[in-house]
Amino acid sequence: MSQLPNVIQLNSEQTSLIIDCEGKTPSVLYWGKSLSAASSVSMLRSLATRQEVKCAVVVEAPISLSPLSGEGFTGAPGIEISNDNSAWSLGGALISIKQQNAQSVEFVCVDNVRQIEITHKLHLDKQTNVLTASTAITNRTTAPLNVTWCAAPTIPLADNINKILSFEGRWSNEFLLNKVDLFLGSFLRENRKGKTSHDNFPGVVLYDEKTDEHNGDCYGFHLGWSGNHRTRVEHLPEGRNYVQLGELLMPGELILQANESYQSPNLYASFSDKGISGLSQNYHHFVRQNLIRPEVKNKPRPVHFNTWEGLYFDHDIETLKNLAKQVSELGIERFVLDDGWFKGRRGDAAGLGDWYVDKDIYPEGLGPLIEYVNSLGLEFGLWFEPEMVNPDSDLFRNHPDWVLATEGNEQLEFRNQLVLDLTNKEVTDYLFKVIDDILSEHPQIKYIKWDNNRDYNHPGNHLGKPAIHLQTLAFYQLIDNLKTKHPQVEIESCASGGGRIDYGVLSRTDRVWTSDSNDALDRLSIQRGCSIFFPSEIMGAHVGPRDCHITGRHISIEMRAAVAFFGHMGIEMDPRELTSEEKQALSEIISLHKKHRCLIHSGNLVRLNENPFSVDFGIVSEDRNHALFAYNSVNEVNRTNPGKYRFVGLAIDKVYQLNLIWPTDLKEYSPSVLRQIEGQVFTGEVLQQFGMQLPALFPQTSLIFELKAV
Ligand code: GLA
């Protein structure tokens, strides 16, 4: 122990992370804005000295990377285990520190009495300020060890942090932001639905009440995991706070035999003193540099046409060709054939699992349609829902025991389908083969939309064990195997919309289907919430039908288009419903999107602060020479004129030409500011500090401004 350093410091461009190694186990001493070399660890230690108070421990147990009950910690332990001996009271002592490079460190602690080893790996990304951290536990006994909880490293929070920004949601209304005051006790969110979930996104932002989108301290935490999970933020009675995220394990789900290990999913944590948009920029840069494959990053994101809301199950080759022709004329670049193409799939009650082209609909297979689509210059993509089976399918008739189930319990009904047991190798071998067969037969298929449309209610596998942990790993492996064999295929992660969006799945897929709701008003808040951790280029965003199929709302083509414009854009409707004016508007915005997608998909997102009347944001290029800003009026304002719009994030010392680029034809009651600004130049300073008077518009109008430094 004596030869180990008593502190480890990792630095990124804007943050310092100091791990105290003086105690028995390592813990975070400081994490926040970069400290200069003049600030020493001994200063921090002195300043952190706490007084003994009455009726309390003399020295509080540390909030170590895995706080342990064996250390006397009475908050939530970072590890909970049991065996026939005393594993439950796990303690530990640091025995090794490996610092591979300036950004990475690995700590190993051992409990020699209980023969359990704990490893923490931390990597602080220099440029993006994102910390990737995991905890592993190894059973060094000869007897089985039952693991009920092994959280990713626990992070104590700075004392000024007193607010929680959490995510709520449901199907077709994901990523709704909710602000909660930190309170005495635990803020706890758990997902037991088997996949990331619509309603319990595994992430949270903690901030100081004075923090807004542009200023102030905040911390983000996200668990990159697509199974069950738990997030805890606890304010302890003695005034300390911490955050702990990990995989939620069911009783008996994880048993380590001798010398076996379990590693938690990665925690992705970041700090910003530049407000919540600053925090998002850290995460967006991280995703761009680490999770998006270079082949995908370097290729402009093709504008999609997806058949779902246009046709549903009503497939017919001539109609599909006709649609492909019509959308190609609008500028669409990728045609995705959604649900309904495989054997017996004429509705959602049958066919899942039988991944063979339906010969009644496609007598010569998919070849002729793919060739036609390609001949129009469009890429071809195909929908799958591999992990599911309809009881009314050949697959289920032949293998009724291939599903997740528990003896004596009825499965709850859910979209007429059951979940396949991916922990059974025969199942994944079958799935690999059927998908591989189609991709090998049609190398022109460049894209898969990978769906997952039910919760996992009794996730018992063929061995009668709870299986979400192994099921999630098997799902990852299946994707990895298919990607290895078909590296040219991009994959979209969909689960009834945004039910499986996280960095675990994103590290092996290329796009997410943000939500089944194509309602532009709902999408503004869904995409805003999603943008906390995810950049625009992975966020599928489609122009839906004139009357939204999910909310019934009638929203203008201009607004629907403006909202989809800022994601990975597509359209999803029957193009035969379009009037010639709507077609014109769509072609215009698609070509505008193509012109600006490089900026949209690489720039820095600046969300303007919330207000009751509009949802506003901008995307500013790294060099601040070019920006796009969106004003989306959603409610009637309470004064005769709306307020001012501040173009935050521009360089104050640059001069910009300001232009309204969307809509191309805005009808107004009387001349407004929009006539004044056309082609005029303004300093970044006045655009940001003085702001532009907004025009009075109908609610549900979107404007897009372009700013170019001159
Ligand atoms: C899910 C998806 C939709 C569509 C349907 C097809 O609901 O989210 O986009 O693919 O399945 O059944």
XYZ file of C-alpha atoms and ligand atoms in Angstrom:
722
model
C 0.000 0.000 0.000
C 2.772 2.414 0.929
C 4.259 2.466 -2.561
C 0.919 3.421 -4.167
C 0.335 7.093 -4.945
C -2.100 8.685 -2.530
C -3.865 10.616 -5.252
C -4.561 10.264 -8.961
C -5.475 13.248 -11.076
C -6.977 13.062 -14.572
C -7.436 16.274 -16.515
C -9.464 17.140 -19.563
C -9.602 20.435 -21.375
C -12.152 21.877 -18.979
C -12.267 19.587 -15.972
C -10.079 18.039 -13.286
C -10.898 14.731 -11.643
C -9.004 13.966 -8.452
C -9.249 10.522 -6.921
C -8.214 10.196 -3.320
C -6.293 6.984 -2.707
C -5.403 7.634 0.902
C -8.352 5.801 2.362
C -8.790 2.032 2.142
C -10.644 2.348 -1.161
C -10.471 5.120 -3.778
C -13.027 7.914 -3.894
C -13.599 11.086 -5.862
C -12.167 14.039 -3.941
C -12.828 16.674 -6.597
C -14.484 16.723 -9.964
C -15.336 19.969 -11.640
C -13.844 22.950 -13.429
C -10.095 22.544 -14.125
C -7.839 23.371 -11.199
C -4.549 25.102 -11.812
C -1.269 23.532 -10.760
C -1.103 25.968 -7.844
C -4.084 24.292 -6.178
C -2.755 21.270 -4.368
C -4.504 18.176 -3.179
C -3.445 18.923 0.372
C -5.334 22.216 0.125
C -8.452 20.328 -0.913
C -7.988 17.836 1.882
C -7.576 20.581 4.487
C -10.571 22.473 3.232
C -12.670 19.327 3.302
C -12.032 18.613 6.992
C -15.283 17.830 8.742
C -16.063 18.155 12.391
C -17.268 15.336 14.593
C -20.866 16.030 15.535
C -22.942 14.617 18.340
C -24.464 11.200 17.903
C -22.641 10.510 14.669
C -19.635 8.528 13.484
C -16.328 10.192 14.256
C -15.275 10.072 10.607
C -17.927 9.447 7.997
C -17.503 6.438 5.715
C -16.229 7.648 2.344
C -18.416 7.818 -0.727
C -15.907 5.617 -2.482
C -16.104 4.523 -6.117
C -18.074 1.575 -4.752
C -19.212 2.606 -1.297
C -19.390 -0.554 0.787
C -21.281 -1.683 3.847
C -17.974 -3.174 5.038
C -16.698 0.405 5.168
C -19.681 1.357 7.286
C -21.386 3.290 4.498
C -25.074 3.662 5.290
C -26.194 5.109 1.962
C -26.793 2.703 -0.902
C -23.836 0.336 -1.314
C -22.213 0.293 -4.731
C -21.996 -3.495 -4.576
C -24.423 -5.981 -3.052
C -23.455 -9.648 -3.041
C -24.041 -12.775 -1.007
C -22.771 -16.308 -0.605
C -22.916 -18.868 2.171
C -20.243 -16.909 4.018
C -19.814 -13.248 4.784
C -19.667 -11.776 1.274
C -22.572 -9.478 2.124
C -20.303 -7.433 4.395
C -17.733 -6.780 1.675
C -14.993 -4.323 2.500
C -11.748 -3.957 0.627
C -8.343 -2.394 0.378
C -6.653 -0.816 -2.578
C -3.843 -3.050 -3.823
C -2.992 -1.701 -7.230
C -3.249 1.402 -9.363
C -2.401 1.199 -13.027
C -2.247 4.434 -14.883
C -2.023 3.426 -18.525
C -1.787 7.010 -19.754
C -2.614 10.529 -18.657
C -6.339 9.944 -19.241
C -6.908 6.435 -17.887
C -6.555 4.695 -14.592
C -7.485 1.310 -13.158
C -7.820 0.636 -9.424
C -7.953 -2.841 -7.926
C -9.234 -3.392 -4.413
C -9.344 -6.727 -2.659
C -11.192 -8.013 0.337
C -8.833 -10.734 1.516
C -11.224 -12.047 4.117
C -14.016 -12.580 1.637
C -11.782 -13.136 -1.397
C -13.541 -10.692 -3.643
C -11.793 -8.335 -6.047
C -13.174 -5.019 -7.254
C -11.769 -3.197 -10.284
C -12.659 0.346 -11.282
C -11.713 1.655 -14.703
C -11.872 5.364 -15.435
C -11.078 7.195 -18.615
C -11.495 10.962 -18.859
C -11.647 11.999 -22.484
C -9.337 14.962 -22.897
C -11.180 16.871 -25.579
C -14.789 16.159 -24.731
C -14.634 16.132 -20.899
C -16.621 12.889 -20.790
C -15.640 10.330 -18.173
C -16.222 6.664 -19.039
C -16.233 4.543 -15.903
C -17.024 0.957 -14.961
C -16.835 -1.345 -11.962
C -15.969 -5.036 -12.142
C -16.239 -7.657 -9.456
C -14.392 -10.994 -9.440
C -15.169 -13.983 -7.300
C -11.899 -15.375 -5.932
C -13.614 -17.960 -3.731
C -14.355 -21.493 -4.867
C -18.064 -21.146 -4.143
C -20.723 -19.369 -6.215
C -21.281 -15.678 -5.521
C -24.658 -14.102 -5.965
C -24.465 -10.542 -7.325
C -27.542 -8.375 -6.839
C -25.983 -4.988 -7.583
C -22.685 -3.803 -8.947
C -23.084 -0.152 -9.882
C -20.751 1.754 -12.144
C -18.526 4.061 -10.049
C -20.425 6.203 -7.575
C -19.771 9.902 -7.949
C -20.190 12.392 -5.091
C -21.555 15.764 -6.115
C -20.306 19.251 -5.418
C -22.265 20.923 -2.615
C -23.811 23.641 -4.792
C -25.745 21.038 -6.803
C -29.344 20.994 -5.686
C -31.498 20.264 -8.734
C -32.243 17.120 -10.701
C -33.188 17.206 -14.364
C -34.791 13.863 -15.019
C -36.400 12.203 -18.001
C -39.954 10.986 -18.077
C -41.985 9.794 -21.000
C -44.043 7.088 -22.562
C -44.593 5.560 -25.956
C -44.775 8.393 -28.522
C -43.779 11.022 -25.962
C -40.264 10.147 -24.900
C -37.557 12.277 -23.244
C -39.853 14.687 -21.414
C -37.761 16.786 -19.069
C -38.788 17.233 -15.465
C -37.046 19.319 -12.844
C -37.003 18.102 -9.268
C -35.377 19.637 -6.183
C -32.818 17.450 -4.518
C -34.454 16.224 -1.310
C -33.380 14.285 1.755
C -33.408 10.644 0.712
C -33.135 8.910 -2.626
C -34.416 9.984 -5.989
C -34.735 6.563 -7.576
C -35.656 5.504 -11.083
C -35.807 1.865 -12.090
C -36.438 0.168 -15.356
C -37.651 -3.438 -15.273
C -39.054 -3.574 -18.776
C -36.112 -5.427 -20.291
C -34.900 -2.783 -22.714
C -33.807 0.809 -22.207
C -37.461 1.957 -21.967
C -39.602 4.898 -22.996
C -40.332 6.057 -19.495
C -37.111 5.605 -17.538
C -34.198 6.768 -19.633
C -30.955 5.773 -17.846
C -29.639 9.274 -17.425
C -29.919 12.337 -15.259
C -28.498 15.847 -15.081
C -27.646 17.427 -11.753
C -27.230 21.157 -11.555
C -27.091 24.259 -9.461
C -30.404 26.121 -9.259
C -28.767 29.170 -10.869
C -27.672 27.131 -13.889
C -29.471 27.651 -17.180
C -28.770 26.513 -20.740
C -25.737 28.769 -21.108
C -24.184 29.411 -17.707
C -23.567 27.579 -14.506
C -22.459 24.222 -13.195
C -24.016 20.932 -14.167
C -23.146 17.247 -14.268
C -24.541 14.639 -16.637
C -24.710 10.905 -15.970
C -25.778 8.270 -18.461
C -25.553 4.491 -18.302
C -24.765 2.935 -21.675
C -26.964 -0.110 -21.273
C -30.025 -1.438 -23.112
C -31.457 -3.705 -20.386
C -32.749 -3.090 -16.878
C -31.190 -0.312 -14.864
C -31.393 1.811 -11.746
C -30.468 5.453 -11.177
C -30.118 6.792 -7.672
C -29.376 10.356 -6.588
C -29.150 10.560 -2.847
C -28.930 13.498 -0.497
C -27.656 12.070 2.772
C -28.639 13.426 6.196
C -25.098 14.665 6.808
C -25.405 16.846 3.703
C -23.377 14.855 1.183
C -24.806 13.900 -2.212
C -23.942 11.204 -4.691
C -25.110 9.648 -7.935
C -25.100 5.934 -8.658
C -26.229 4.164 -11.817
C -26.029 0.510 -12.676
C -27.630 -2.523 -14.194
C -30.686 -3.679 -12.270
C -30.337 -7.412 -11.692
C -33.200 -9.695 -10.759
C -32.860 -12.164 -7.875
C -30.581 -15.006 -8.932
C -29.886 -13.411 -12.295
C -26.140 -13.159 -11.846
C -24.156 -15.850 -10.103
C -20.384 -15.789 -10.435
C -18.586 -19.104 -10.205
C -14.968 -19.297 -9.050
C -12.812 -16.700 -10.806
C -15.680 -15.361 -12.872
C -16.146 -11.614 -13.204
C -18.944 -9.226 -13.911
C -18.336 -5.773 -15.309
C -20.947 -3.064 -14.972
C -22.090 -1.170 -18.055
C -20.185 2.029 -18.688
C -21.212 5.190 -16.947
C -20.727 8.278 -19.128
C -20.410 11.315 -16.901
C -19.488 14.868 -17.681
C -19.209 18.291 -16.050
C -19.766 21.691 -17.574
C -19.684 25.178 -16.105
C -21.250 26.493 -19.310
C -24.790 25.431 -18.598
C -26.768 22.499 -19.845
C -26.138 23.246 -23.536
C -22.421 23.201 -22.680
C -22.895 19.785 -21.112
C -24.728 18.529 -24.212
C -21.900 19.789 -26.395
C -19.482 17.637 -24.378
C -21.671 14.594 -24.962
C -22.268 15.354 -28.638
C -18.542 15.674 -29.275
C -17.973 12.442 -27.405
C -20.567 10.563 -29.487
C -19.119 12.008 -32.684
C -15.576 11.055 -31.784
C -16.141 7.727 -30.105
C -19.443 6.107 -30.975
C -20.249 7.006 -34.571
C -18.335 4.901 -37.056
C -16.063 6.958 -39.336
C -17.706 5.535 -42.493
C -21.056 6.830 -41.292
C -19.670 10.105 -40.000
C -18.004 10.888 -43.282
C -21.073 10.241 -45.382
C -23.873 12.805 -45.518
C -26.897 11.298 -43.798
C -29.267 10.271 -46.611
C -32.777 11.716 -46.428
C -35.197 8.855 -45.722
C -38.551 7.740 -46.938
C -40.075 5.217 -44.544
C -43.181 3.328 -45.655
C -44.793 2.834 -42.227
C -47.232 5.734 -41.796
C -47.862 5.895 -45.522
C -48.829 2.271 -46.110
C -48.690 0.280 -42.871
C -49.179 -3.401 -43.823
C -50.712 -2.670 -47.176
C -47.739 -3.751 -49.271
C -48.073 -4.119 -53.002
C -45.170 -3.893 -55.428
C -46.750 -1.499 -57.889
C -47.838 0.870 -55.133
C -44.400 0.725 -53.535
C -42.706 1.490 -56.854
C -45.071 4.355 -57.437
C -44.291 5.748 -53.974
C -40.566 5.326 -54.551
C -40.850 7.255 -57.805
C -42.819 10.070 -56.191
C -40.474 10.470 -53.250
C -37.373 10.307 -55.415
C -38.727 13.401 -57.164
C -38.841 15.155 -53.804
C -35.144 14.498 -53.253
C -35.331 11.392 -51.031
C -32.132 9.334 -50.928
C -33.002 6.191 -48.964
C -36.140 4.064 -49.149
C -36.872 1.999 -46.030
C -39.391 -0.807 -46.416
C -40.983 -1.077 -42.986
C -43.054 -3.830 -41.376
C -45.204 -6.037 -43.621
C -42.844 -7.647 -46.176
C -42.317 -11.096 -44.632
C -44.285 -14.294 -44.557
C -47.832 -13.993 -43.260
C -47.394 -10.432 -42.053
C -50.620 -8.758 -43.102
C -51.185 -7.154 -39.698
C -49.522 -7.162 -36.316
C -51.093 -10.460 -35.237
C -48.986 -12.871 -37.290
C -45.690 -13.518 -38.978
C -43.038 -12.185 -36.590
C -40.214 -14.704 -36.575
C -40.743 -15.922 -40.135
C -38.095 -13.791 -41.808
C -38.741 -14.983 -45.355
C -40.057 -12.708 -48.065
C -43.826 -13.163 -48.456
C -44.264 -14.738 -51.883
C -47.952 -13.780 -52.042
C -46.946 -10.114 -52.075
C -43.476 -10.383 -53.593
C -43.703 -13.394 -55.963
C -40.188 -12.807 -57.254
C -38.788 -11.818 -53.882
C -37.545 -8.358 -52.953
C -35.127 -8.195 -55.900
C -37.364 -6.350 -58.377
C -38.367 -3.692 -55.835
C -34.795 -3.185 -54.660
C -33.568 -2.869 -58.235
C -36.268 -0.368 -59.067
C -35.531 1.698 -55.957
C -31.805 1.621 -56.757
C -32.512 2.595 -60.375
C -34.078 5.792 -59.041
C -30.822 6.513 -57.215
C -32.145 5.586 -53.764
C -30.545 3.248 -51.241
C -32.689 0.426 -49.914
C -33.353 -0.359 -46.255
C -35.414 -3.086 -44.587
C -37.295 -3.465 -41.286
C -36.744 -6.370 -38.891
C -37.917 -7.118 -35.388
C -35.606 -10.044 -34.720
C -36.097 -10.539 -30.990
C -39.848 -11.130 -31.263
C -42.251 -13.831 -32.395
C -45.994 -13.956 -32.973
C -47.625 -17.104 -31.606
C -49.241 -17.200 -35.055
C -46.018 -17.961 -36.938
C -44.243 -21.050 -38.214
C -41.342 -20.244 -35.919
C -43.494 -20.427 -32.811
C -45.424 -23.462 -34.025
C -42.117 -25.285 -34.511
C -40.394 -23.942 -31.398
C -42.920 -22.963 -28.750
C -40.161 -23.244 -26.149
C -37.980 -20.573 -27.742
C -39.624 -17.701 -25.880
C -38.937 -16.017 -22.567
C -41.508 -17.318 -20.077
C -41.840 -18.529 -16.515
C -43.551 -21.719 -15.502
C -47.121 -21.406 -14.295
C -47.377 -17.695 -15.183
C -49.414 -16.358 -18.055
C -47.588 -13.855 -20.230
C -49.329 -10.488 -20.359
C -50.598 -9.765 -23.838
C -48.635 -7.118 -25.686
C -49.048 -6.398 -29.393
C -49.750 -10.108 -30.068
C -46.134 -11.040 -29.598
C -43.671 -12.772 -27.316
C -39.954 -12.269 -26.759
C -37.548 -14.876 -28.095
C -35.015 -16.323 -25.666
C -31.747 -15.009 -27.036
C -29.837 -16.764 -24.279
C -30.562 -19.973 -26.193
C -27.879 -20.273 -28.847
C -30.200 -22.114 -31.217
C -32.343 -18.974 -31.302
C -29.516 -16.577 -32.104
C -28.106 -19.020 -34.666
C -31.503 -19.043 -36.360
C -31.801 -15.254 -36.267
C -28.300 -14.746 -37.593
C -28.991 -17.157 -40.427
C -32.286 -15.679 -41.584
C -31.043 -12.094 -41.496
C -27.704 -13.034 -43.032
C -29.496 -14.936 -45.827
C -31.468 -11.853 -46.812
C -28.485 -9.502 -46.595
C -26.297 -11.933 -48.537
C -28.913 -12.446 -51.224
C -29.375 -8.676 -51.551
C -26.076 -6.910 -50.961
C -27.880 -3.746 -52.102
C -29.609 -3.631 -48.702
C -27.629 -0.923 -46.984
C -29.778 -0.335 -43.959
C -31.746 -2.197 -41.312
C -34.365 -0.705 -39.052
C -34.094 -2.994 -36.012
C -37.274 -2.833 -33.969
C -38.414 -4.202 -30.635
C -42.049 -3.713 -29.780
C -42.915 -5.194 -26.417
C -41.824 -5.126 -22.786
C -40.283 -8.236 -21.241
C -42.669 -9.131 -18.442
C -41.589 -12.592 -17.255
C -38.087 -12.765 -18.646
C -37.322 -16.394 -17.747
C -35.024 -18.242 -20.138
C -34.803 -21.926 -21.129
C -32.998 -22.636 -17.849
C -35.750 -20.994 -15.825
C -33.475 -18.093 -14.866
C -34.153 -14.347 -15.120
C -32.445 -13.457 -18.359
C -32.345 -9.738 -19.101
C -28.613 -9.491 -18.450
C -27.704 -12.322 -20.826
C -30.479 -11.390 -23.254
C -29.055 -7.872 -23.604
C -25.540 -9.197 -24.181
C -26.876 -11.701 -26.723
C -28.698 -8.908 -28.547
C -25.440 -6.906 -28.714
C -23.578 -9.982 -29.922
C -26.120 -10.707 -32.639
C -25.769 -7.174 -33.976
C -21.986 -7.354 -33.724
C -21.914 -10.652 -35.651
C -24.135 -9.282 -38.395
C -22.074 -6.098 -38.620
C -18.880 -8.094 -38.894
C -20.272 -10.043 -41.810
C -22.059 -7.072 -43.402
C -20.054 -3.988 -42.431
C -21.709 -1.917 -45.154
C -25.116 -2.187 -43.459
C -26.179 0.672 -41.200
C -28.583 -0.134 -38.381
C -31.266 1.987 -36.798
C -32.241 1.215 -33.206
C -35.996 1.406 -32.769
C -38.223 0.084 -29.994
C -41.741 1.361 -30.649
C -40.004 4.653 -31.294
C -37.518 5.726 -28.637
C -37.631 2.720 -26.311
C -34.015 1.685 -26.897
C -31.817 4.755 -27.102
C -28.611 4.657 -25.082
C -24.844 4.658 -25.654
C -24.701 0.846 -25.325
C -26.851 0.313 -28.375
C -25.494 3.415 -30.098
C -21.946 2.050 -29.997
C -23.123 -0.647 -32.413
C -25.864 1.095 -34.392
C -25.982 4.233 -36.509
C -29.278 5.991 -35.938
C -32.189 5.875 -33.510
C -35.888 6.182 -34.161
C -36.525 8.975 -31.694
C -40.267 8.504 -31.326
C -43.265 7.022 -33.089
C -44.844 10.446 -32.808
C -44.355 12.485 -35.940
C -46.420 15.289 -34.395
C -44.158 18.310 -34.860
C -45.281 19.974 -31.624
C -44.607 16.890 -29.528
C -41.418 16.295 -31.447
C -40.053 19.675 -30.375
C -39.996 18.590 -26.742
C -39.025 14.989 -27.525
C -36.063 16.089 -29.629
C -35.100 18.753 -27.099
C -35.003 16.134 -24.331
C -33.174 13.638 -26.536
C -30.629 16.300 -27.453
C -29.347 16.454 -23.864
C -27.216 13.358 -24.552
C -27.612 12.717 -28.302
C -26.565 14.794 -31.306
C -28.914 15.602 -34.157
C -27.370 13.323 -36.782
C -28.388 10.127 -35.006
C -31.903 11.376 -34.212
C -34.368 10.073 -36.804
C -36.874 12.873 -37.536
C -39.577 12.479 -40.186
C -42.149 14.732 -41.754
C -45.361 12.868 -40.949
C -48.848 12.984 -42.442
C -50.823 16.237 -42.545
C -53.081 15.008 -39.745
C -50.858 13.263 -37.266
C -51.849 9.598 -36.955
C -51.046 9.526 -33.260
C -52.345 12.846 -31.925
C -54.773 13.791 -34.685
C -53.221 17.270 -34.788
C -53.225 19.148 -38.038
C -49.890 20.880 -38.466
C -48.714 22.795 -41.511
C -46.182 21.216 -43.851
C -43.847 24.142 -43.152
C -43.719 23.446 -39.441
C -43.548 19.644 -39.782
C -40.680 20.096 -42.196
C -38.844 22.654 -40.041
C -38.879 20.293 -37.063
C -37.624 17.269 -39.033
C -35.005 19.483 -40.711
C -32.848 19.519 -37.551
C -32.473 15.757 -37.180
C -31.551 12.915 -39.490
C -34.317 13.972 -41.781
C -36.901 11.849 -43.555
C -40.492 11.691 -44.578
C -43.035 9.124 -43.469
C -46.416 9.534 -45.060
C -48.297 8.590 -48.189
C -46.877 11.008 -50.778
C -50.131 10.606 -52.695
C -51.790 12.828 -50.060
C -49.569 15.775 -50.958
C -50.953 18.789 -52.785
C -48.685 20.392 -55.358
C -47.913 23.222 -52.871
C -46.955 20.692 -50.223
C -44.765 18.822 -52.702
C -43.084 22.067 -53.575
C -42.488 22.871 -49.896
C -41.091 19.412 -49.232
C -38.692 19.500 -52.182
C -37.517 22.926 -51.060
C -36.850 21.930 -47.469
C -35.182 18.671 -48.489
C -32.782 20.540 -50.714
C -32.236 23.112 -47.941
C -31.515 20.284 -45.538
C -28.987 18.793 -47.949
C -27.343 22.170 -48.262
C -27.030 22.574 -44.491
C -26.840 19.022 -43.162
C -23.101 19.160 -42.727
C -23.548 22.021 -40.241
C -26.637 20.478 -38.584
C -24.807 17.184 -38.099
C -21.530 18.582 -36.826
C -22.206 21.947 -35.172
C -22.640 22.907 -31.540
C -26.211 22.808 -30.318
C -27.331 25.769 -28.248
C -30.775 25.336 -26.728
C -32.249 28.707 -25.811
C -33.728 28.896 -22.327
C -37.225 27.534 -21.910
C -40.187 29.858 -22.245
C -43.905 29.105 -22.391
C -44.417 30.282 -25.949
C -41.749 28.780 -28.144
C -39.074 26.119 -28.442
C -35.877 27.683 -29.724
C -32.359 26.553 -30.451
C -29.423 27.066 -32.747
C -26.606 25.084 -34.271
C -23.339 26.987 -34.490
C -20.290 25.825 -36.415
C -17.146 25.162 -34.410
C -15.464 28.283 -35.844
C -18.671 30.325 -35.237
C -18.720 31.529 -38.801
C -21.985 29.863 -39.656
C -25.139 29.148 -37.708
C -28.749 28.143 -38.076
C -31.333 29.158 -35.494
C -34.889 27.915 -35.091
C -37.813 29.752 -33.596
C -40.811 27.458 -33.130
C -43.798 29.281 -31.798
C -46.060 26.797 -30.035
C -48.466 28.893 -27.938
C -50.188 32.256 -28.314
C -48.069 34.964 -26.640
C -49.504 36.980 -23.730
C -48.514 40.437 -25.066
C -49.365 42.059 -28.373
C -45.862 41.394 -29.598
C -43.705 38.428 -28.720
C -40.367 39.012 -26.994
C -36.919 39.168 -28.478
C -34.898 36.360 -29.896
C -31.278 36.123 -28.769
C -28.859 34.332 -31.022
C -26.780 32.837 -28.231
C -23.487 31.170 -29.028
C -22.307 33.493 -31.806
C -18.921 35.206 -31.580
C -19.529 38.678 -30.167
C -16.700 40.182 -32.208
C -17.876 38.848 -35.566
C -20.317 40.441 -37.971
C -23.057 38.274 -39.392
C -25.429 38.505 -42.273
C -28.845 37.410 -41.035
C -31.400 35.791 -43.325
C -34.668 33.985 -42.870
C -34.343 30.800 -44.899
C -37.566 29.036 -43.913
C -40.385 29.211 -44.757
C -39.722 30.554 -48.198
C -43.126 32.176 -48.349
C -44.404 33.547 -45.034
C -47.719 35.353 -45.103
C -47.869 38.176 -42.579
C -50.592 40.573 -41.470
C -48.280 43.602 -41.736
C -44.594 44.134 -42.500
C -42.420 42.907 -39.638
C -38.821 42.743 -38.568
C -38.358 39.988 -41.134
C -38.378 42.620 -43.887
C -35.809 44.686 -41.974
C -33.261 42.001 -41.414
C -33.172 40.541 -44.902
C -29.529 40.523 -45.961
C -28.520 43.029 -43.242
C -25.411 42.621 -41.160
C -25.220 42.741 -37.352
C -22.546 42.102 -34.801
C -22.697 38.874 -32.854
C -22.736 41.156 -29.844
C -26.086 42.814 -30.624
C -27.631 39.614 -31.931
C -26.817 37.970 -28.645
C -27.007 40.776 -26.095
C -29.749 42.977 -27.548
C -31.710 40.369 -29.484
C -34.088 40.618 -32.414
C -37.735 41.622 -31.987
C -39.768 38.597 -33.086
C -42.649 39.025 -35.520
C -46.209 38.346 -34.372
C -47.113 35.026 -35.973
C -49.761 32.386 -35.669
C -48.801 29.905 -32.997
C -47.429 26.764 -34.612
C -45.180 28.597 -36.993
C -41.509 27.767 -37.389
C -38.831 30.104 -38.657
C -35.277 29.114 -39.530
C -32.584 31.793 -39.671
C -29.164 31.499 -41.206
C -26.240 33.570 -39.940
C -23.032 33.833 -41.884
C -19.972 35.704 -40.719
C -18.955 38.305 -43.298
C -42.910 0.207 -34.272
C -42.016 1.273 -34.857
C -42.689 1.902 -36.044
C -42.991 0.840 -37.071
C -43.831 -0.258 -36.452
C -44.007 -1.433 -37.372
O -44.036 0.759 -33.698
O -41.685 2.216 -33.895
O -41.887 2.908 -36.597
O -41.797 0.315 -37.562
O -43.239 -0.756 -35.249
O -44.762 -2.441 -36.827
